[in-house]
mmCIF file of C-alpha atoms in Angstrom:
data_model
loop_
_atom_site.group_PDB
_atom_site.id
_atom_site.type_symbol
_atom_site.label_atom_id
_atom_site.label_comp_id
_atom_site.label_asym_id
_atom_site.label_seq_id
_atom_site.Cartn_x
_atom_site.Cartn_y
_atom_site.Cartn_z
ATOM 1 C CA GLU A 1 -121.226 -61.171 50.622
ATOM 2 C CA ILE A 2 -119.022 -58.305 50.140
ATOM 3 C CA GLN A 3 -116.221 -57.878 52.301
ATOM 4 C CA LEU A 4 -113.556 -55.046 52.682
ATOM 5 C CA GLN A 5 -110.385 -55.271 54.524
ATOM 6 C CA GLU A 6 -107.838 -52.594 55.162
ATOM 7 C CA SER A 7 -103.897 -53.449 55.781
ATOM 8 C CA GLY A 8 -100.913 -51.341 56.150
ATOM 9 C CA PRO A 9 -98.286 -49.894 58.633
ATOM 10 C CA GLY A 10 -99.861 -48.738 62.132
ATOM 11 C CA LEU A 11 -97.153 -46.230 62.616
ATOM 12 C CA VAL A 12 -95.623 -43.707 60.067
ATOM 13 C CA LYS A 13 -92.964 -41.190 60.831
ATOM 14 C CA PRO A 14 -93.585 -37.435 60.158
ATOM 15 C CA SER A 15 -93.114 -36.261 56.925
ATOM 16 C CA GLN A 16 -93.334 -39.735 55.125
ATOM 17 C CA SER A 17 -96.197 -41.231 53.177
ATOM 18 C CA LEU A 18 -98.956 -43.472 54.804
ATOM 19 C CA SER A 19 -99.888 -46.424 52.271
ATOM 20 C CA LEU A 20 -102.887 -48.657 52.639
ATOM 21 C CA THR A 21 -104.550 -51.240 50.831
ATOM 22 C CA CYS A 22 -108.180 -52.328 50.896
ATOM 23 C CA SER A 23 -108.881 -55.894 49.823
ATOM 24 C CA VAL A 24 -112.303 -56.564 48.482
ATOM 25 C CA THR A 25 -114.019 -59.952 48.420
ATOM 26 C CA GLY A 26 -117.431 -60.725 47.013
ATOM 27 C CA TYR A 27 -117.656 -58.025 44.576
ATOM 28 C CA THR A 28 -115.657 -56.791 41.873
ATOM 29 C CA ILE A 29 -114.464 -53.369 41.993
ATOM 30 C CA THR A 30 -114.910 -52.569 38.358
ATOM 31 C CA SER A 31 -118.539 -53.540 38.352
ATOM 32 C CA GLY A 32 -119.931 -50.475 39.870
ATOM 33 C CA TYR A 33 -120.129 -47.972 42.798
ATOM 34 C CA ASP A 34 -117.292 -45.727 44.154
ATOM 35 C CA TRP A 35 -114.724 -46.941 46.384
ATOM 36 C CA SER A 36 -114.012 -44.743 49.149
ATOM 37 C CA TRP A 37 -111.201 -43.997 51.873
ATOM 38 C CA ILE A 38 -112.633 -42.392 55.152
ATOM 39 C CA ARG A 39 -111.123 -41.771 58.318
ATOM 40 C CA LYS A 40 -111.973 -41.249 61.915
ATOM 41 C CA PHE A 41 -109.822 -39.118 63.997
ATOM 42 C CA PRO A 42 -109.479 -39.513 67.891
ATOM 43 C CA GLY A 43 -112.788 -38.112 69.447
ATOM 44 C CA ASN A 44 -115.742 -38.490 67.040
ATOM 45 C CA LYS A 45 -114.751 -36.434 63.940
ATOM 46 C CA MET A 46 -115.126 -38.145 60.548
ATOM 47 C CA GLU A 47 -113.533 -37.168 57.287
ATOM 48 C CA TRP A 48 -114.263 -38.544 53.691
ATOM 49 C CA MET A 49 -111.054 -38.667 51.872
ATOM 50 C CA GLY A 50 -111.677 -39.461 48.546
ATOM 51 C CA TYR A 51 -112.972 -42.500 46.233
ATOM 52 C CA ILE A 52 -111.916 -44.142 43.121
ATOM 53 C CA SER A 53 -114.898 -44.886 40.876
ATOM 54 C CA TYR A 54 -115.641 -48.484 39.233
ATOM 55 C CA SER A 55 -114.198 -46.781 35.900
ATOM 56 C CA GLY A 56 -111.088 -45.445 37.390
ATOM 57 C CA SER A 57 -111.738 -41.858 38.176
ATOM 58 C CA THR A 58 -110.833 -40.225 41.171
ATOM 59 C CA ASN A 59 -112.472 -37.731 43.332
ATOM 60 C CA TYR A 60 -110.724 -36.276 46.240
ATOM 61 C CA ASN A 61 -111.312 -34.188 49.421
ATOM 62 C CA PRO A 62 -110.167 -30.632 48.523
ATOM 63 C CA SER A 63 -108.528 -30.425 51.945
ATOM 64 C CA LEU A 64 -106.184 -33.224 50.921
ATOM 65 C CA LYS A 65 -105.939 -32.650 47.250
ATOM 66 C CA SER A 66 -102.155 -31.854 46.987
ATOM 67 C CA ARG A 67 -101.167 -34.899 49.565
ATOM 68 C CA ILE A 68 -103.735 -37.857 48.502
ATOM 69 C CA SER A 69 -103.824 -40.525 45.667
ATOM 70 C CA ILE A 70 -106.104 -43.217 45.371
ATOM 71 C CA THR A 71 -105.463 -46.037 42.871
ATOM 72 C CA ARG A 72 -106.212 -49.877 42.313
ATOM 73 C CA ASP A 73 -105.169 -53.078 41.148
ATOM 74 C CA THR A 74 -108.006 -54.685 39.062
ATOM 75 C CA SER A 75 -106.428 -57.949 38.806
ATOM 76 C CA LYS A 76 -106.122 -58.291 42.562
ATOM 77 C CA ASN A 77 -109.437 -56.526 43.378
ATOM 78 C CA GLN A 78 -107.841 -53.964 45.558
ATOM 79 C CA PHE A 79 -107.543 -50.330 45.854
ATOM 80 C CA PHE A 80 -104.835 -48.108 47.505
ATOM 81 C CA LEU A 81 -104.600 -45.016 49.738
ATOM 82 C CA GLN A 82 -101.239 -42.904 49.557
ATOM 83 C CA LEU A 83 -101.091 -39.735 52.030
ATOM 84 C CA ASN A 84 -97.938 -37.835 51.458
ATOM 85 C CA SER A 85 -96.154 -35.553 53.999
ATOM 86 C CA VAL A 86 -98.153 -36.918 56.840
ATOM 87 C CA THR A 87 -98.157 -34.923 60.362
ATOM 88 C CA THR A 88 -99.475 -35.936 63.775
ATOM 89 C CA GLU A 89 -102.613 -34.631 62.447
ATOM 90 C CA ASP A 90 -103.115 -37.563 60.347
ATOM 91 C CA THR A 91 -103.295 -39.974 63.139
ATOM 92 C CA ALA A 92 -106.557 -41.726 62.681
ATOM 93 C CA THR A 93 -108.376 -44.791 62.224
ATOM 94 C CA TYR A 94 -108.747 -45.404 58.229
ATOM 95 C CA TYR A 95 -111.657 -47.210 56.704
ATOM 96 C CA CYS A 96 -112.225 -48.244 53.106
ATOM 97 C CA ALA A 97 -115.601 -48.406 51.837
ATOM 98 C CA ARG A 98 -118.012 -49.061 49.055
ATOM 99 C CA SER A 99 -119.805 -45.867 48.397
ATOM 100 C CA ALA A 100 -121.168 -45.218 52.062
ATOM 101 C CA SER A 101 -122.814 -48.814 52.221
ATOM 102 C CA TYR A 102 -120.298 -51.228 53.383
ATOM 103 C CA TRP A 103 -117.217 -50.602 55.354
ATOM 104 C CA GLY A 104 -114.043 -52.377 56.262
ATOM 105 C CA GLN A 105 -113.174 -52.995 59.915
ATOM 106 C CA GLY A 106 -110.537 -50.151 59.924
ATOM 107 C CA VAL A 107 -106.862 -49.830 60.505
ATOM 108 C CA MET A 108 -105.688 -47.520 63.227
ATOM 109 C CA VAL A 109 -102.615 -45.361 61.829
ATOM 110 C CA THR A 110 -100.446 -43.346 64.466
ATOM 111 C CA VAL A 111 -98.047 -40.460 62.980
ATOM 112 C CA SER A 112 -95.136 -40.411 65.431
ATOM 113 C CA SER A 113 -91.435 -40.230 65.523
ATOM 114 C CA ASP B 1 -118.127 -27.261 52.712
ATOM 115 C CA VAL B 2 -121.604 -28.378 54.088
ATOM 116 C CA VAL B 3 -121.641 -28.367 57.662
ATOM 117 C CA LEU B 4 -123.680 -31.012 59.381
ATOM 118 C CA THR B 5 -124.927 -29.910 63.105
ATOM 119 C CA GLN B 6 -126.101 -32.941 65.094
ATOM 120 C CA THR B 7 -127.912 -32.562 68.440
ATOM 121 C CA PRO B 8 -127.757 -33.723 70.913
ATOM 122 C CA VAL B 9 -124.264 -34.699 71.444
ATOM 123 C CA SER B 10 -125.040 -37.354 73.997
ATOM 124 C CA LEU B 11 -128.479 -39.189 74.821
ATOM 125 C CA LEU B 12 -129.190 -40.954 77.847
ATOM 126 C CA ILE B 13 -132.380 -43.489 77.240
ATOM 127 C CA SER B 14 -133.934 -46.330 79.006
ATOM 128 C CA LEU B 15 -134.103 -49.664 77.444
ATOM 129 C CA GLY B 16 -137.420 -49.596 75.669
ATOM 130 C CA GLY B 17 -137.589 -45.848 75.283
ATOM 131 C CA GLN B 18 -137.340 -43.338 72.199
ATOM 132 C CA ALA B 19 -134.711 -41.613 71.033
ATOM 133 C CA SER B 20 -134.405 -38.853 68.435
ATOM 134 C CA ILE B 21 -131.475 -37.179 66.786
ATOM 135 C CA SER B 22 -131.178 -34.034 64.663
ATOM 136 C CA CYS B 23 -129.035 -33.005 61.889
ATOM 137 C CA ARG B 24 -129.292 -29.924 60.355
ATOM 138 C CA SER B 25 -127.425 -28.641 57.244
ATOM 139 C CA SER B 26 -125.847 -25.293 56.342
ATOM 140 C CA GLN B 27 -127.480 -25.778 52.943
ATOM 141 C CA SER B 28 -130.209 -27.719 51.109
ATOM 142 C CA LEU B 29 -129.416 -31.376 50.808
ATOM 143 C CA VAL B 30 -131.700 -31.670 47.622
ATOM 144 C CA HIS B 31 -129.396 -32.652 44.551
ATOM 145 C CA SER B 32 -130.180 -31.107 41.222
ATOM 146 C CA ASN B 33 -131.611 -34.581 40.230
ATOM 147 C CA GLY B 34 -134.316 -34.218 43.097
ATOM 148 C CA ASN B 35 -132.676 -36.709 45.360
ATOM 149 C CA THR B 36 -131.610 -36.059 48.766
ATOM 150 C CA TYR B 37 -128.339 -37.958 49.827
ATOM 151 C CA LEU B 38 -128.669 -37.704 53.602
ATOM 152 C CA HIS B 39 -127.690 -40.953 55.352
ATOM 153 C CA TRP B 40 -127.492 -42.090 59.032
ATOM 154 C CA TYR B 41 -124.977 -44.522 60.546
ATOM 155 C CA LEU B 42 -124.461 -46.279 63.878
ATOM 156 C CA GLN B 43 -120.853 -47.013 64.871
ATOM 157 C CA LYS B 44 -120.978 -49.675 67.747
ATOM 158 C CA PRO B 45 -118.098 -49.933 70.220
ATOM 159 C CA GLY B 46 -115.138 -51.513 68.539
ATOM 160 C CA GLN B 47 -116.926 -51.611 65.229
ATOM 161 C CA SER B 48 -116.918 -49.717 61.903
ATOM 162 C CA PRO B 49 -119.867 -47.775 61.084
ATOM 163 C CA GLN B 50 -122.987 -49.385 59.718
ATOM 164 C CA LEU B 51 -125.343 -47.852 57.338
ATOM 165 C CA LEU B 52 -128.858 -47.575 58.800
ATOM 166 C CA ILE B 53 -131.000 -45.199 56.701
ATOM 167 C CA TYR B 54 -130.106 -43.898 53.327
ATOM 168 C CA GLN B 55 -131.487 -41.057 51.302
ATOM 169 C CA VAL B 56 -133.299 -39.815 54.468
ATOM 170 C CA SER B 57 -136.102 -42.108 55.192
ATOM 171 C CA ASN B 58 -134.965 -45.759 53.461
ATOM 172 C CA ARG B 59 -133.857 -48.321 55.709
ATOM 173 C CA PHE B 60 -130.614 -50.469 54.801
ATOM 174 C CA SER B 61 -130.595 -54.103 54.304
ATOM 175 C CA GLY B 62 -131.653 -55.968 57.608
ATOM 176 C CA ILE B 63 -132.185 -52.746 59.793
ATOM 177 C CA PRO B 64 -135.221 -53.186 62.092
ATOM 178 C CA ASP B 65 -138.168 -50.947 61.641
ATOM 179 C CA ARG B 66 -137.348 -49.493 65.048
ATOM 180 C CA PHE B 67 -135.130 -46.943 62.988
ATOM 181 C CA SER B 68 -136.946 -44.505 61.143
ATOM 182 C CA GLY B 69 -135.628 -41.189 59.279
ATOM 183 C CA SER B 70 -137.550 -38.299 58.160
ATOM 184 C CA GLY B 71 -136.940 -34.713 56.961
ATOM 185 C CA SER B 72 -136.341 -32.464 53.983
ATOM 186 C CA GLY B 73 -134.083 -29.808 52.768
ATOM 187 C CA THR B 74 -131.934 -28.739 55.548
ATOM 188 C CA ASP B 75 -133.575 -30.487 58.822
ATOM 189 C CA PHE B 76 -133.306 -34.223 59.434
ATOM 190 C CA THR B 77 -134.241 -36.602 62.159
ATOM 191 C CA LEU B 78 -133.473 -40.186 63.203
ATOM 192 C CA LYS B 79 -135.574 -41.766 65.532
ATOM 193 C CA ILE B 80 -135.053 -45.201 67.330
ATOM 194 C CA SER B 81 -138.155 -46.615 69.119
ATOM 195 C CA ARG B 82 -138.009 -49.266 71.919
ATOM 196 C CA VAL B 83 -134.303 -48.958 72.322
ATOM 197 C CA GLU B 84 -132.333 -52.061 72.848
ATOM 198 C CA PRO B 85 -128.886 -52.549 74.276
ATOM 199 C CA GLU B 86 -127.368 -53.231 70.668
ATOM 200 C CA ASP B 87 -128.415 -49.744 69.768
ATOM 201 C CA LEU B 88 -125.698 -48.210 71.978
ATOM 202 C CA GLY B 89 -123.015 -46.339 70.423
ATOM 203 C CA VAL B 90 -122.351 -43.181 68.070
ATOM 204 C CA TYR B 91 -124.671 -42.113 65.477
ATOM 205 C CA TYR B 92 -123.563 -40.114 62.605
ATOM 206 C CA CYS B 93 -125.239 -38.396 59.539
ATOM 207 C CA LEU B 94 -123.602 -38.074 56.282
ATOM 208 C CA GLN B 95 -124.419 -35.955 53.470
ATOM 209 C CA ARG B 96 -123.363 -36.886 49.760
ATOM 210 C CA THR B 97 -125.328 -34.086 47.685
ATOM 211 C CA HIS B 98 -122.361 -31.872 47.841
ATOM 212 C CA ASN B 99 -118.772 -32.226 47.505
ATOM 213 C CA PRO B 100 -117.036 -33.274 49.403
ATOM 214 C CA PRO B 101 -119.336 -35.369 51.511
ATOM 215 C CA THR B 102 -119.391 -34.369 55.245
ATOM 216 C CA PHE B 103 -120.178 -36.005 58.374
ATOM 217 C CA GLY B 104 -122.175 -34.694 61.540
ATOM 218 C CA GLY B 105 -120.126 -34.444 64.666
ATOM 219 C CA GLY B 106 -121.747 -37.736 66.275
ATOM 220 C CA THR B 107 -124.206 -38.317 69.001
ATOM 221 C CA LYS B 108 -123.471 -40.893 71.566
ATOM 222 C CA LEU B 109 -126.400 -42.894 72.796
ATOM 223 C CA GLU B 110 -126.109 -44.506 76.183
ATOM 224 C CA LEU B 111 -128.272 -46.269 78.538
ATOM 225 C CA LYS B 112 -129.914 -44.306 81.498
#
């Protein structure tokens, strides 16, 4: 059974970088699918941030393109999110997901000084 | 970006009743390959979103047949029959036909 688990700091200061890890078990991230980061803002708004494919190519939401990077460590079956120059508007719950089918439990990140 | 408009924003339903949620797109969601990548999710309180319906009308693994999806082009509907307490939460539609993928604003299902 595939499982995804996000980890990372719950508090980030404005202007700094947000870095999160998604650890995947039950499926090898190089075997198929795209591996995404999605966030939910306070309230109900959801945003697809981007993904790294099983082959290693990336696709980012243009609204974040200058600030986002998604990378992976295939030896650890993990993929990562880095979001630079964060502001309070990046406060959200961050989810990793396999395509749009299986999601992690999410990690709440607050941007505050 | 494609805008998905979900209605209603909230829904009060009695146990055993039927719920219907609409998702309207600002442009056609038919991909050049002929498929329509419109999916439905439920986020229960304290949980991550779970996939209910993919590509308009296909139930995901383990999803009961009380959930059904329909529609085409720009207009889509999720129906939930015989509503149970476990169905409560926020429902979202998601389109993956156009880049970037976009979500509807959500519909909160509550018990009357």
